[in-house]
Short mmCIF file of C-alpha atoms in Angstrom, two decimals:
data_model
loop_
_atom_site.label_atom_id
_atom_site.label_comp_id
_atom_site.label_asym_id
_atom_site.label_seq_id
_atom_site.Cartn_x
_atom_site.Cartn_y
_atom_site.Cartn_z
CA MET A 1 -77.61 -14.10 27.30
CA LEU A 2 -79.39 -11.30 29.17
CA GLY A 3 -80.19 -9.58 25.89
CA LYS A 4 -81.82 -12.72 24.49
CA VAL A 5 -83.92 -13.14 27.63
CA LEU A 6 -85.06 -9.52 27.51
CA GLN A 7 -85.92 -9.80 23.82
CA ARG A 8 -87.89 -13.02 24.37
CA ILE A 9 -89.86 -11.57 27.27
CA ASN A 10 -90.63 -8.52 25.14
CA GLU A 11 -91.78 -10.62 22.17
CA ASP A 12 -94.00 -12.89 24.28
CA TYR A 13 -95.48 -10.44 26.81
CA HIS A 14 -94.56 -6.80 25.90
CA PRO A 15 -94.16 -5.70 29.54
CA THR A 16 -92.50 -2.70 31.08
CA ILE A 17 -89.33 -4.17 32.61
CA TYR A 18 -87.45 -3.22 35.76
CA ILE A 19 -84.26 -5.22 36.35
CA THR A 20 -83.66 -5.48 40.09
CA GLU A 21 -80.91 -6.96 42.23
CA ASN A 22 -78.50 -7.61 39.38
CA GLY A 23 -75.04 -8.20 40.79
CA PHE A 24 -71.90 -10.30 40.85
CA PRO A 25 -70.07 -11.67 43.91
CA GLU A 26 -66.42 -10.67 44.15
CA SER A 27 -64.53 -9.76 47.30
CA ALA A 28 -61.39 -8.12 45.86
CA LEU A 29 -61.04 -4.34 45.89
CA GLU A 30 -59.80 -4.57 42.29
CA ASP A 31 -62.93 -6.50 41.26
CA LYS A 32 -62.23 -6.67 37.53
CA ALA A 33 -64.55 -9.64 36.94
CA LYS A 34 -67.46 -7.67 38.45
CA VAL A 35 -66.64 -4.69 36.24
CA ALA A 36 -66.66 -6.94 33.16
CA TYR A 37 -69.96 -8.49 34.28
CA LEU A 38 -71.60 -5.09 34.81
CA GLN A 39 -70.23 -3.70 31.57
CA GLY A 40 -71.58 -6.70 29.66
CA HIS A 41 -75.00 -6.59 31.29
CA LEU A 42 -75.38 -2.85 30.81
CA ALA A 43 -74.38 -3.22 27.14
CA GLU A 44 -77.09 -5.88 26.72
CA VAL A 45 -79.67 -3.66 28.42
CA LEU A 46 -78.82 -0.72 26.15
CA LYS A 47 -79.00 -2.95 23.08
CA ALA A 48 -82.41 -4.26 24.17
CA ILE A 49 -83.68 -0.70 24.70
CA ARG A 50 -82.48 0.26 21.21
CA ASN A 51 -84.35 -2.80 19.88
CA GLY A 52 -87.61 -1.60 21.42
CA VAL A 53 -87.69 -3.39 24.78
CA ASP A 54 -89.40 -1.15 27.36
CA ILE A 55 -86.79 -1.21 30.14
CA ARG A 56 -87.43 1.52 32.71
CA GLY A 57 -84.92 0.64 35.42
CA TYR A 58 -81.75 -1.27 36.23
CA LEU A 59 -80.80 -1.65 39.88
CA LEU A 60 -77.43 -2.99 40.96
CA TRP A 61 -77.04 -5.39 43.85
CA THR A 62 -75.64 -3.86 45.99
CA LEU A 63 -74.16 -0.54 47.09
CA MET A 64 -72.33 -1.96 50.12
CA ASP A 65 -71.36 -5.43 51.26
CA SER A 66 -74.01 -7.11 53.37
CA VAL A 67 -74.53 -10.46 55.00
CA GLU A 68 -76.19 -12.56 52.30
CA GLN A 69 -78.84 -15.02 53.44
CA TYR A 70 -78.01 -17.74 50.91
CA TYR A 71 -74.23 -17.30 50.81
CA ASP A 72 -71.43 -17.60 53.32
CA THR A 73 -70.27 -14.47 55.12
CA GLN A 74 -67.29 -14.13 52.77
CA THR A 75 -69.40 -13.62 49.64
CA LYS A 76 -69.45 -9.90 48.80
CA PHE A 77 -71.67 -8.18 46.25
CA GLY A 78 -71.12 -4.53 47.24
CA LEU A 79 -69.63 -1.77 45.16
CA PHE A 80 -68.09 -0.75 48.50
CA HIS A 81 -66.20 -3.17 50.75
CA VAL A 82 -67.41 -3.10 54.37
CA ASP A 83 -64.97 -4.19 57.09
CA PHE A 84 -67.32 -6.02 59.44
CA ASN A 85 -64.44 -6.55 61.90
CA HIS A 86 -63.90 -2.82 62.44
CA PRO A 87 -66.15 -1.06 64.99
CA ASN A 88 -66.84 1.76 62.50
CA LEU A 89 -67.67 -0.69 59.68
CA THR A 90 -65.11 1.06 57.47
CA ARG A 91 -66.17 1.32 53.83
CA THR A 92 -63.72 1.25 50.92
CA PRO A 93 -64.70 1.78 47.27
CA ARG A 94 -64.02 -1.11 44.91
CA LEU A 95 -62.99 -0.72 41.28
CA SER A 96 -66.62 -1.47 40.34
CA SER A 97 -67.80 1.60 42.27
CA LYS A 98 -65.41 3.75 40.26
CA PHE A 99 -66.61 2.11 37.04
CA ILE A 100 -70.29 2.67 37.77
CA THR A 101 -69.62 6.26 38.89
CA ARG A 102 -67.89 6.91 35.56
CA VAL A 103 -70.85 5.37 33.68
CA TYR A 104 -73.29 7.61 35.56
CA GLN A 105 -71.16 10.73 35.01
CA THR A 106 -70.31 10.18 31.34
CA ARG A 107 -73.37 8.13 30.30
CA ARG A 108 -70.94 5.82 28.48
CA LEU A 109 -69.82 2.23 29.09
CA HIS A 110 -66.29 2.64 27.73
#
């Protein structure tokens, strides 16, 4: 779906595109659904770039859990879990943080 939207925007307007705040809510440390979501979206972005769409940036939402204005306090988007009940706000990497680190290091989705 994202690829079709990017292609349509490119065909109609030919803009330079920056994708911002693209994320998926999942609270588990083994956030496999978020990894699948990110992998799928990044694959669509790469395909669009190869098809001539001028995409200059892709920003994930978000590095660490935060309190989301439009969601309850249990909805977590971060690549790192934040324990808001601990005085040090302990941070623990989720599976998605390991996935995105591997993508950055290897420049590959698989």
